[in-house]
Short mmCIF file of C-alpha atoms and ligand atoms in Angstrom, two decimals:
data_model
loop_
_atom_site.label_atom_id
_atom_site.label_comp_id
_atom_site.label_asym_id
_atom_site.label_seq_id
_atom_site.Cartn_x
_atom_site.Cartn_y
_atom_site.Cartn_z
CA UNK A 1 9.81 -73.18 -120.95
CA UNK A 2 13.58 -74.95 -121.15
CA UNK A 3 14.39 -76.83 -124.49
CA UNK A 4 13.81 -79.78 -122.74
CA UNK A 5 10.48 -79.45 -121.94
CA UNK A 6 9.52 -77.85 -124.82
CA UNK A 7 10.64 -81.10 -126.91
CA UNK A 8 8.65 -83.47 -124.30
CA UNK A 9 6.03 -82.01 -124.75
CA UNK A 10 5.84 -81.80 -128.57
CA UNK A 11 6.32 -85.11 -128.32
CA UNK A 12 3.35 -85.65 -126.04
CA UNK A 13 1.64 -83.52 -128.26
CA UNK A 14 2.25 -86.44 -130.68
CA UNK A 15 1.22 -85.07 -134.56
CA UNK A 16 0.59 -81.03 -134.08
CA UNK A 17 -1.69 -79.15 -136.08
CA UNK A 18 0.75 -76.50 -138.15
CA UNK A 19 -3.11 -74.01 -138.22
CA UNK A 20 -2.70 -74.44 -134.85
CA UNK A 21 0.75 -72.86 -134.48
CA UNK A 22 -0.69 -70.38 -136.93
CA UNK A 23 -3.30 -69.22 -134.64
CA UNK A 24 -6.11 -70.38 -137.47
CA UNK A 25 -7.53 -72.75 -135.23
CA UNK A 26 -10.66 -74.63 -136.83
CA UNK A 27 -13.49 -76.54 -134.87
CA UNK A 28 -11.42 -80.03 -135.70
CA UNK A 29 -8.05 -78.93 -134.50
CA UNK A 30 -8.97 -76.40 -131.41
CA UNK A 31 -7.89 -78.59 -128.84
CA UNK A 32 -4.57 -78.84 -130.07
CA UNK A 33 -4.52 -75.32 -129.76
CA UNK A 34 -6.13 -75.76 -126.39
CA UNK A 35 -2.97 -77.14 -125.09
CA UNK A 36 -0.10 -75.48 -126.75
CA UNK A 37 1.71 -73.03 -123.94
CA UNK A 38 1.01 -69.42 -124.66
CA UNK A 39 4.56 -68.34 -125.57
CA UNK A 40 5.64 -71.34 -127.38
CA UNK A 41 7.48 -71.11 -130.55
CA UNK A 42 8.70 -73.10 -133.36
CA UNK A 43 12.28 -73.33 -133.16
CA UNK A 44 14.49 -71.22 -136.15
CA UNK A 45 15.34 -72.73 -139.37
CA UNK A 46 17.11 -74.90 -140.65
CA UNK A 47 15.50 -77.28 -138.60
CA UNK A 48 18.10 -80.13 -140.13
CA UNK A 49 18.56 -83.36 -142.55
CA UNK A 50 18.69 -87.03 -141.75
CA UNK A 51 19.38 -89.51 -144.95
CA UNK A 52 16.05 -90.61 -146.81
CA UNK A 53 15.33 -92.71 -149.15
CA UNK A 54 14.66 -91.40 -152.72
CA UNK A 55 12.43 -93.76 -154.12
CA UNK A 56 10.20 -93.62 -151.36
CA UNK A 57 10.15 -89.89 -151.73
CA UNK A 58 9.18 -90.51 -155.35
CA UNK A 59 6.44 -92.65 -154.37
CA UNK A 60 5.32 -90.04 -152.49
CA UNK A 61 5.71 -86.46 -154.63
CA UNK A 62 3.54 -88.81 -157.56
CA UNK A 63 0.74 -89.59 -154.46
CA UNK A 64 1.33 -86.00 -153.34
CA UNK A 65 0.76 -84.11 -157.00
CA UNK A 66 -2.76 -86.63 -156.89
CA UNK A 67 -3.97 -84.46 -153.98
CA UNK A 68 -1.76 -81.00 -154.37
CA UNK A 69 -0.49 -81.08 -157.68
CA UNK A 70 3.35 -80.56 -158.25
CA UNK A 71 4.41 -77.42 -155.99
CA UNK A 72 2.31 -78.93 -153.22
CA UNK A 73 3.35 -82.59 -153.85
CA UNK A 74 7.23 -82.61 -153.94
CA UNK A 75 7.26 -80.22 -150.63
CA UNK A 76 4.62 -82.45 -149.04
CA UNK A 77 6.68 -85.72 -150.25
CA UNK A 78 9.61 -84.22 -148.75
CA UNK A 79 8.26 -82.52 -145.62
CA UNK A 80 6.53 -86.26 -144.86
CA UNK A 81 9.72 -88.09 -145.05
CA UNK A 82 11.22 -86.19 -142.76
CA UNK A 83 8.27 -85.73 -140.73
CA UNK A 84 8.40 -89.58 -140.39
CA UNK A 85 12.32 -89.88 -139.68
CA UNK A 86 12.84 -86.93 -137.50
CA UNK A 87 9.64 -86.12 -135.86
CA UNK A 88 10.21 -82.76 -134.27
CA UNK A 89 10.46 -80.12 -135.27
CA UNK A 90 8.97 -81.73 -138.53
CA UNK A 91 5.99 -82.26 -136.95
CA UNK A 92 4.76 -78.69 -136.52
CA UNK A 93 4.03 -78.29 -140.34
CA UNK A 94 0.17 -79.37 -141.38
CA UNK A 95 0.90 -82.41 -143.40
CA UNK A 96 -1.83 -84.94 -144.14
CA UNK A 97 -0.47 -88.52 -143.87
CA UNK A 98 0.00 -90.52 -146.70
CA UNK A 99 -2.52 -93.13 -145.57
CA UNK A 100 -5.02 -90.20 -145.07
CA UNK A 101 -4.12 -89.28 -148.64
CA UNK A 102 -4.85 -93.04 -149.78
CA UNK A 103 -8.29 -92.91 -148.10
CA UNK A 104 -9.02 -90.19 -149.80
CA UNK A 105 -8.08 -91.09 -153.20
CA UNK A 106 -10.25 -94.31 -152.46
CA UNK A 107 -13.43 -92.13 -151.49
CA UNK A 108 -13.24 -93.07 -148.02
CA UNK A 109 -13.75 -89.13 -146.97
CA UNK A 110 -15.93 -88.07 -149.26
CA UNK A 111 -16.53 -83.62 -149.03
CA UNK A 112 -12.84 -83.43 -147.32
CA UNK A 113 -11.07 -80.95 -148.41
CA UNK A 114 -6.97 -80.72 -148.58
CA UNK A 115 -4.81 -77.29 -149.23
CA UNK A 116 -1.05 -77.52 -149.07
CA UNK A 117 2.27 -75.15 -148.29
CA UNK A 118 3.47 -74.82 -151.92
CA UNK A 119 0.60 -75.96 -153.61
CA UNK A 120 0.50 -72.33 -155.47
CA UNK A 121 3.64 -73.48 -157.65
CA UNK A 122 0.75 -75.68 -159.80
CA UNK A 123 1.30 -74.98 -163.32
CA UNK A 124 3.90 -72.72 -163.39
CA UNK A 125 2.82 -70.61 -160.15
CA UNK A 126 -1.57 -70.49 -160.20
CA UNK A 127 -1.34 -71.96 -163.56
CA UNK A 128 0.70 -69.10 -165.09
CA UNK A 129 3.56 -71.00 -166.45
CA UNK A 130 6.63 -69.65 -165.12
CA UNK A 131 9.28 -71.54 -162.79
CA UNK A 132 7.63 -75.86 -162.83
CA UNK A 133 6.21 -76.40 -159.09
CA UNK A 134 8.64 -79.71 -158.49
CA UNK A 135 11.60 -77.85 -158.34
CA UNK A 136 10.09 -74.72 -156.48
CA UNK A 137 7.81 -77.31 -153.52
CA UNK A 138 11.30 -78.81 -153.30
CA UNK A 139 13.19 -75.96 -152.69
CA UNK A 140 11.07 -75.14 -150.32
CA UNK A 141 11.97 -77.94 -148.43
CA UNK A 142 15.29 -78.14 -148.98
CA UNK A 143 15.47 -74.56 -147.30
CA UNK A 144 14.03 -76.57 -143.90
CA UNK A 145 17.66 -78.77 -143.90
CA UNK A 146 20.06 -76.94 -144.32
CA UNK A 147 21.97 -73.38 -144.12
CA UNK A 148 20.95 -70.98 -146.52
CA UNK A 149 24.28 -70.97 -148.46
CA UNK A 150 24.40 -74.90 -149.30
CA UNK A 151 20.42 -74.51 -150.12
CA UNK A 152 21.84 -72.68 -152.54
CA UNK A 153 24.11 -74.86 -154.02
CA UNK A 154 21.91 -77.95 -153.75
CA UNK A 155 18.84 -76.53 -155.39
CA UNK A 156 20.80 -74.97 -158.63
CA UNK A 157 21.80 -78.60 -159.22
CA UNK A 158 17.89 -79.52 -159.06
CA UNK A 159 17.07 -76.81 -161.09
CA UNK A 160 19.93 -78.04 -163.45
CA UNK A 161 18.89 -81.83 -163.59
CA UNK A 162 14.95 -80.22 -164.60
CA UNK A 163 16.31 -78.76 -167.55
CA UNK A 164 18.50 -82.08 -168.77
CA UNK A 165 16.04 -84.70 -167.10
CA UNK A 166 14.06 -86.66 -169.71
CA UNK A 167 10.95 -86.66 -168.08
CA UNK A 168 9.15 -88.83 -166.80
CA UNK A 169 12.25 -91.00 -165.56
CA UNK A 170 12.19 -94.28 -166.37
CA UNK A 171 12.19 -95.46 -162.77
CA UNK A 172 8.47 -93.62 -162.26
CA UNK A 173 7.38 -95.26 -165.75
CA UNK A 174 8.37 -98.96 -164.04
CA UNK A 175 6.30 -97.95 -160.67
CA UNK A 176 3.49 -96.98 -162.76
CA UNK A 177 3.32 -100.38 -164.98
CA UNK A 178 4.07 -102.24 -161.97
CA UNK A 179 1.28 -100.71 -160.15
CA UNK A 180 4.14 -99.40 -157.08
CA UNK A 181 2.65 -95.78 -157.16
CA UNK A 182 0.64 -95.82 -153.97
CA UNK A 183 -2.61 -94.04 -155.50
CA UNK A 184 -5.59 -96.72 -155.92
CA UNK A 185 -6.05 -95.46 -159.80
CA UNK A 186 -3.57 -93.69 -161.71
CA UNK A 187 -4.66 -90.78 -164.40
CA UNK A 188 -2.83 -93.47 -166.74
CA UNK A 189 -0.87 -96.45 -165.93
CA UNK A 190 0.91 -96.61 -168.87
CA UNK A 191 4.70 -96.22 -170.00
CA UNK A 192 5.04 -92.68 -170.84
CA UNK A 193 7.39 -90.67 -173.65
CA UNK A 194 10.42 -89.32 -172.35
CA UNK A 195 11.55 -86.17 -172.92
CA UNK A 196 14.02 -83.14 -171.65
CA UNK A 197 12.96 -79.40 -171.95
CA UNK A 198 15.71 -77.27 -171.70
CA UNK A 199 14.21 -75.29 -169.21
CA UNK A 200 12.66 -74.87 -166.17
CA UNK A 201 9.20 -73.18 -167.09
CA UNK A 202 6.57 -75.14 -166.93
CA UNK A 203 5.13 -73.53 -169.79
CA UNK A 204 8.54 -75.27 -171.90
CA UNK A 205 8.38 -78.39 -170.19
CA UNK A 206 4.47 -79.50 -170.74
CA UNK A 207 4.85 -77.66 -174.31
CA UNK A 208 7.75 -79.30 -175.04
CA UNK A 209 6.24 -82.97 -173.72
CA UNK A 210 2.84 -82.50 -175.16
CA UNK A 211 4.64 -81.91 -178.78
CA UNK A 212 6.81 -85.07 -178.23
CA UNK A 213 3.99 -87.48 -176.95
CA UNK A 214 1.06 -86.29 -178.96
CA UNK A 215 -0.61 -85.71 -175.76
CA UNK A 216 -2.54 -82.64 -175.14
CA UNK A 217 -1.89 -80.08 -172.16
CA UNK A 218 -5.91 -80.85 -170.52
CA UNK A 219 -5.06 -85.18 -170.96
CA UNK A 220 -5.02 -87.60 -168.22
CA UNK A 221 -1.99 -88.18 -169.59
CA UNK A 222 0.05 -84.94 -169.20
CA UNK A 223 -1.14 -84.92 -165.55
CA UNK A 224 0.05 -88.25 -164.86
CA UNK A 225 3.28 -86.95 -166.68
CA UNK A 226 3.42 -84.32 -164.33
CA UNK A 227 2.79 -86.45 -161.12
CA UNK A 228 6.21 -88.83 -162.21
CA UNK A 229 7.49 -85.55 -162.75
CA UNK A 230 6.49 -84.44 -159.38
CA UNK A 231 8.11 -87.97 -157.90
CA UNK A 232 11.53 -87.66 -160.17
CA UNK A 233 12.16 -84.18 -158.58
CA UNK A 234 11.13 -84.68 -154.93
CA UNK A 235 13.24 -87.98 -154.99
CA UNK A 236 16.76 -85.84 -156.82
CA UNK A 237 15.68 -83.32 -154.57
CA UNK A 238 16.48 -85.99 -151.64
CA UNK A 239 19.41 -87.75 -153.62
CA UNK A 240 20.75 -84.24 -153.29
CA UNK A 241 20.26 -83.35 -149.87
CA UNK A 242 21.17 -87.05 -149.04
CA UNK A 243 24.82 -85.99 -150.91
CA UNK A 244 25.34 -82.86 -149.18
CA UNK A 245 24.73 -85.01 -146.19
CA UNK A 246 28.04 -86.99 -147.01
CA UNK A 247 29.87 -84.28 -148.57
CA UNK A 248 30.09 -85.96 -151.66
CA UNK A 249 27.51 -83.50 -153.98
CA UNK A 250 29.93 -82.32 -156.13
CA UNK A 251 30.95 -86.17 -156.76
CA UNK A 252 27.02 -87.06 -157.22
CA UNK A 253 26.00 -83.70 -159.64
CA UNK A 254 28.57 -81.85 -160.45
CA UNK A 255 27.04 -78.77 -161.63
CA UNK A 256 27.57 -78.59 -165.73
CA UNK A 257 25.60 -76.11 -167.50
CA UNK A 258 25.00 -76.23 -171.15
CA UNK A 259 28.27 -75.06 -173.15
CA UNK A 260 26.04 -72.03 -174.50
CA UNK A 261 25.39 -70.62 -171.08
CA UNK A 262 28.73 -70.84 -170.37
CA UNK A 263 29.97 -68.90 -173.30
CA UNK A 264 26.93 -66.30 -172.69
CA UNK A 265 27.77 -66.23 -169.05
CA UNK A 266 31.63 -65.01 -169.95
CA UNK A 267 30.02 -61.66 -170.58
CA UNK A 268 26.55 -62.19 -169.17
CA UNK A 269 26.21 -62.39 -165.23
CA UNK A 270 25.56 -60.51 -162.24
CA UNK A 271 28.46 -58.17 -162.03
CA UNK A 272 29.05 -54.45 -161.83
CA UNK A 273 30.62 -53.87 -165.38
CA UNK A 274 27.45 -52.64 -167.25
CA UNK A 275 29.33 -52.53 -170.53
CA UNK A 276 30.79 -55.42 -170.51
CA UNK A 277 27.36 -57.24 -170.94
CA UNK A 278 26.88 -57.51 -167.18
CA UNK A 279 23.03 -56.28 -167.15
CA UNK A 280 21.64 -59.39 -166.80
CA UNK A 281 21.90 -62.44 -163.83
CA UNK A 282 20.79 -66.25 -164.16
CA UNK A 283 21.77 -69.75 -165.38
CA UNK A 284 19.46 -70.89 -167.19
CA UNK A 285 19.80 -72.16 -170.62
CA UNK A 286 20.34 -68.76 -173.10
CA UNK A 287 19.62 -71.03 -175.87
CA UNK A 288 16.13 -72.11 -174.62
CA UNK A 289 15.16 -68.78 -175.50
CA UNK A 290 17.98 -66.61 -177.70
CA UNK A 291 18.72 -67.74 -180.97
CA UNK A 292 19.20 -64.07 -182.47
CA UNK A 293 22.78 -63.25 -182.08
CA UNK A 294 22.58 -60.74 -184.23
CA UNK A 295 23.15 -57.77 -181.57
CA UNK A 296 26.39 -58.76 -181.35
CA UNK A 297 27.56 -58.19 -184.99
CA UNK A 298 25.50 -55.22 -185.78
CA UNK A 299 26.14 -51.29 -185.05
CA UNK A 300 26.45 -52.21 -180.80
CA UNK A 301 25.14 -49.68 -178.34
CA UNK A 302 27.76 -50.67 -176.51
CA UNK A 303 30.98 -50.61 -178.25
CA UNK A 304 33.42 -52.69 -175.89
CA UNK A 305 33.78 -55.89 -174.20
CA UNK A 306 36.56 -55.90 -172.16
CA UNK A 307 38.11 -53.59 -174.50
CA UNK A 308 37.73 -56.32 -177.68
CA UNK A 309 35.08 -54.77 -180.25
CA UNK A 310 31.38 -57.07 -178.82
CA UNK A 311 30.55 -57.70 -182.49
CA UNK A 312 33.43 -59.72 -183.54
CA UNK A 313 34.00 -60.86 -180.94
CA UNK A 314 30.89 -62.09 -179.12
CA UNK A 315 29.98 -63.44 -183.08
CA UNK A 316 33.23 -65.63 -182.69
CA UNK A 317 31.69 -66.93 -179.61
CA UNK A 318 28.18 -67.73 -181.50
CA UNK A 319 30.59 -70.07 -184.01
CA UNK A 320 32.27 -71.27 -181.22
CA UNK A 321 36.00 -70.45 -181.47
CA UNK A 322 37.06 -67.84 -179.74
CA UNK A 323 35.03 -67.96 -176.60
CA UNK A 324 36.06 -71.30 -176.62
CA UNK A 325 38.98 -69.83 -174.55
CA UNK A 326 36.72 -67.87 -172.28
CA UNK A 327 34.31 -70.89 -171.88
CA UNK A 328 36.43 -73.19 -170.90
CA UNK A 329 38.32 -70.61 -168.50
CA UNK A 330 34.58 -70.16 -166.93
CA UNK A 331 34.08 -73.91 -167.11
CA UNK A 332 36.99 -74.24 -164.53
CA UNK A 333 36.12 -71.79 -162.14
CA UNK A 334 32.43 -73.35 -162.37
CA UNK A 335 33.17 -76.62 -161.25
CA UNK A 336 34.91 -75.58 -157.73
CA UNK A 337 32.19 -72.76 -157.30
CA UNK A 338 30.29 -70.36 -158.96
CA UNK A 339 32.14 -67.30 -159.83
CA UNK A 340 29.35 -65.17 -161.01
CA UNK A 341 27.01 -66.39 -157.63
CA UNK A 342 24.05 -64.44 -157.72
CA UNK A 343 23.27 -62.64 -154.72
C1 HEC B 1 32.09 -61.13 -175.39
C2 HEC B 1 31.06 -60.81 -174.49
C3 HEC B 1 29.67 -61.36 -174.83
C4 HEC B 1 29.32 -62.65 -175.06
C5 HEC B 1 30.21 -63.89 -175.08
C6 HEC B 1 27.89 -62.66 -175.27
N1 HEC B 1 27.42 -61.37 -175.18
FE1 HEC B 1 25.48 -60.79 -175.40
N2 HEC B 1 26.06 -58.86 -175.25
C7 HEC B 1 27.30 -58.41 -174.89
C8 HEC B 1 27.27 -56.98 -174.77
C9 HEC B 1 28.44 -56.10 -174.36
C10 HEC B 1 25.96 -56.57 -175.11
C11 HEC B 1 25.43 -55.17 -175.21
C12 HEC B 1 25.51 -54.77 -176.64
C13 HEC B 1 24.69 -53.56 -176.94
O1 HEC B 1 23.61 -53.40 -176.33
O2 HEC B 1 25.10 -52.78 -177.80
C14 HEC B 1 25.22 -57.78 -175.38
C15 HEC B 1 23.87 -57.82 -175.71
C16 HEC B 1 23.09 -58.98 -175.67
C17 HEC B 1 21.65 -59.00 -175.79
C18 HEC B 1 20.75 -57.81 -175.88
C19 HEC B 1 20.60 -57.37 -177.27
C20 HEC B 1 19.77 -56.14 -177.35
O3 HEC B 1 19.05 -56.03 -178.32
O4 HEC B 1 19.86 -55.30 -176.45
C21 HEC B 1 21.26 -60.29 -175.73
C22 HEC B 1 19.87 -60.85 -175.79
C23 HEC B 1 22.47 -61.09 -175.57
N3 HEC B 1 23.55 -60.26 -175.55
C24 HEC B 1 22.48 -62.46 -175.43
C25 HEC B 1 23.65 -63.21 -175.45
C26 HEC B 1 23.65 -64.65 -175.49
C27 HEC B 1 22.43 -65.51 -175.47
C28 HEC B 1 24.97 -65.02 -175.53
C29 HEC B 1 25.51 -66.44 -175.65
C30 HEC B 1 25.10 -67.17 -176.83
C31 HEC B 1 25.78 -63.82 -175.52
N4 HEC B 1 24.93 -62.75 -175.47
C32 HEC B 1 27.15 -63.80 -175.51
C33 HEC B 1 28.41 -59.21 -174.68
C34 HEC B 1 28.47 -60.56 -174.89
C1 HEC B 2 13.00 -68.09 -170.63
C2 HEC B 2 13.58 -67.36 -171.73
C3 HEC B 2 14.95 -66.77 -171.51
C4 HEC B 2 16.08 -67.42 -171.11
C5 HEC B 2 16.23 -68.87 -170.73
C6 HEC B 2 17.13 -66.44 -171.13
N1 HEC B 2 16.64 -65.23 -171.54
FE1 HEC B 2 17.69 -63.52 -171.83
N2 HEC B 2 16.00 -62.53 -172.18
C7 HEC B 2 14.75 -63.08 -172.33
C8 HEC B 2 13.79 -62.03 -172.60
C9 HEC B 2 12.31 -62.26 -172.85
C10 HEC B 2 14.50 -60.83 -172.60
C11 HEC B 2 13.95 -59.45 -172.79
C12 HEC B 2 13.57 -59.18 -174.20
C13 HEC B 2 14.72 -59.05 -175.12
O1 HEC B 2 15.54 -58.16 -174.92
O2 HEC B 2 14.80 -59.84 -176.08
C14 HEC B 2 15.89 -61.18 -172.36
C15 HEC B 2 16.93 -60.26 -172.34
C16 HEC B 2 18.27 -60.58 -172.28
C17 HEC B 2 19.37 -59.67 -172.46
C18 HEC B 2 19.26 -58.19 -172.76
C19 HEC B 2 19.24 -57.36 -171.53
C20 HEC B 2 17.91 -57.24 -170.94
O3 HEC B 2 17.77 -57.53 -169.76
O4 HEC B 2 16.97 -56.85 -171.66
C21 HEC B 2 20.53 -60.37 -172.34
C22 HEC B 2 21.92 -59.84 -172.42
C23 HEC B 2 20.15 -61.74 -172.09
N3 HEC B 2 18.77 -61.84 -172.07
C24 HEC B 2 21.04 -62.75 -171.90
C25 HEC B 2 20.67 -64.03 -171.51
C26 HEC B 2 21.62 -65.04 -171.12
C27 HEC B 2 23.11 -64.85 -171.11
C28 HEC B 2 20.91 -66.15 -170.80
C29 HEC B 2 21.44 -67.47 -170.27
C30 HEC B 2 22.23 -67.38 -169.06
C31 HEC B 2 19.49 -65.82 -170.99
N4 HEC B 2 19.40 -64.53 -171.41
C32 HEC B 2 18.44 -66.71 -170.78
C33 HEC B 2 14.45 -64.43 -172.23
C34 HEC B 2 15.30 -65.39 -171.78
#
């Protein structure tokens, strides 16, 4: 079957069931299966970007987490949009529509059931909280727009802006008190606090929140939290994407990380110089989690840096003075591209 007549008849096809593709097919969505051509396909990723708007997409990652909590929601928020601009190939993923989603919320189909691509990343991956579900539904379908090499460099900015973001953002409080969020009734429709974790584990960032707000981890409240969350993401995710569009994402978020990364990261990346403190890869912020310098000024396993004694000097860099040099040197090379890219 050409291209061509593949496309047409997607398009006749009008919304396709993705458990069709699958070969899954259930009693309800058999006879789209029925007519889909033996050999057919879904073409390769990426399957491309068109701009979107990012408050629309927050509107919909807080109406998605309602149904499929925060992996779920910001890939289903995302995956929607462009469902709704582009069409095909968009349409070959099973996503309910938002007005099925409203029903549902209202009661209008009672004993339905609904299961989402990403929905796993809830609470840290199955509740085990590790890497927050917004940022990892989103990067999920980020990886649909684009080459795999600017995925790259778009999600480490939304993994950056999770760690800095005071959450919830104060746009998602305002749709909340002005009743804008599209679910009937909202866990809580009040002004929530505000604050950044540091880190990207949802274990940090609802620890961190519930010890700011007062709020407890099983609240209405902290799941509302994480619903605006769930919006803020999806809807950077799509400012993002929207930038890389233009070619202006280094303009938009230009990618800073903490000054105590960067001074770790002078030593610590992913690199082939074992003793020079290269044993370890990542970005995330050192401080969230190492506070204990004290390897550095002790007895070292490792006796060299570079060939400058690791104690003294990697103890300077704890004070801040002499890595100040190599920081800033890092810094530089940062901002044009990741030296130390992991691979
Ligand atoms: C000047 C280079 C340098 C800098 C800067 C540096 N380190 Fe290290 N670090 C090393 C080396 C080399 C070792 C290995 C020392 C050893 O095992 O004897 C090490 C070891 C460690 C260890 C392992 C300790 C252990 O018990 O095995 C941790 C954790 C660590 N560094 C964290 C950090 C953090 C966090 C920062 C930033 C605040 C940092 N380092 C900055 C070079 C550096
Ligand atoms: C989420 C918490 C967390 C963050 C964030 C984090 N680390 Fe670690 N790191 C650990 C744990 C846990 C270990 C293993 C136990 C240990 O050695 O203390 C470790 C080990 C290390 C080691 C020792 C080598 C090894 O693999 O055992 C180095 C060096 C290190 N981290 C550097 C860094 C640097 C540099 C950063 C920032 C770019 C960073 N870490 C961010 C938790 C973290």
């Amino acid at each position: 079957m050409s291209d061509l007549h593949r496309r047409n008849f997607i398009k006749g096809a009008a919304v396709l069931s993705g458990a069709a593709i699958c070969g899954v097919a259930t009693a309800s969505n058999a006879k789209a299966a029925q007519t889909l051509p033996e050999n057919f396909e879904p073409p390769a990723m990426p399957w491309g970007y068109q701009e979107l708007d990012p408050e629309y997409v927050r509107k919909l990652g807080h109406l998605g987490y309602y149904l499929e909590e925060c992996g779920g929601g910001s890939f289903w928020a995302i995956m929607t949009a462009l469902k709704e601009k582009i069409g095909y190939p968009y349409n070959l993923i099973p996503l309910p529509t938002k007005e099925e989603f409203i029903d549902h919320l209202s009661g209008k189909s009672k004993g339905k059931h609904y299961q989402g691509i990403m929905q796993h990343g809830v609470g840290g991956v199955a509740d085990y909280g590790s890497l927050c579900g917004a940022p990892n539904g989103a990067a999920a379908a980020i990886t649909f727009a684009f080459p795999f090499a600017d995925v790259k460099s778009i999600v480490k900015r939304l993994m950056r802006y999770y760690e800095t973001e005071a959450f919830p953002n104060a746009k998602s409080n305002e749709y909340a008190i002005n009743k804008e969020f599209y679910p009937p009734k909202y866990k809580s429709g009040k002004s929530l606090p505000r604050s950044p974790s540091h880190s990207v584990l949802c274990h940090v960032s609802v620890g961190k929140w519930c010890e700011t707000s007062g709020y407890a981890s099983g609240s209405k409240e902290r799941s509302e939290r994480c619903a605006r969350v769930t919006g803020d993401v999806a809807a950077m995710a799509v400012t993002l994407l929207n930038a890389h569009l233009k070619g202006n994402i280094e303009t938009v978020f230009p990618l800073k990380l903490s000054q105590d990364t960067v001074s770790c990261r002078v030593c610590h990346f992913k690199g082939k110089k074992f003793e020079a403190g290269q044993f370890t890869r990542g970005s995330m912020e050192c401080s969230s989690c190492h506070n204990d310098m004290t390897p550095h000024m002790g007895e070292n396993k490792l006796k060299t840096a570079y060939g400058t004694d690791v104690g003294t000097w990697a103890g300077a860099a704890v004070v801040g003075t002499v890595a100040g040099i190599g920081t800033h040197a890092v810094a530089g090379r940062f901002s044009k591209e990741d030296p130390h890219d992991e691979e």
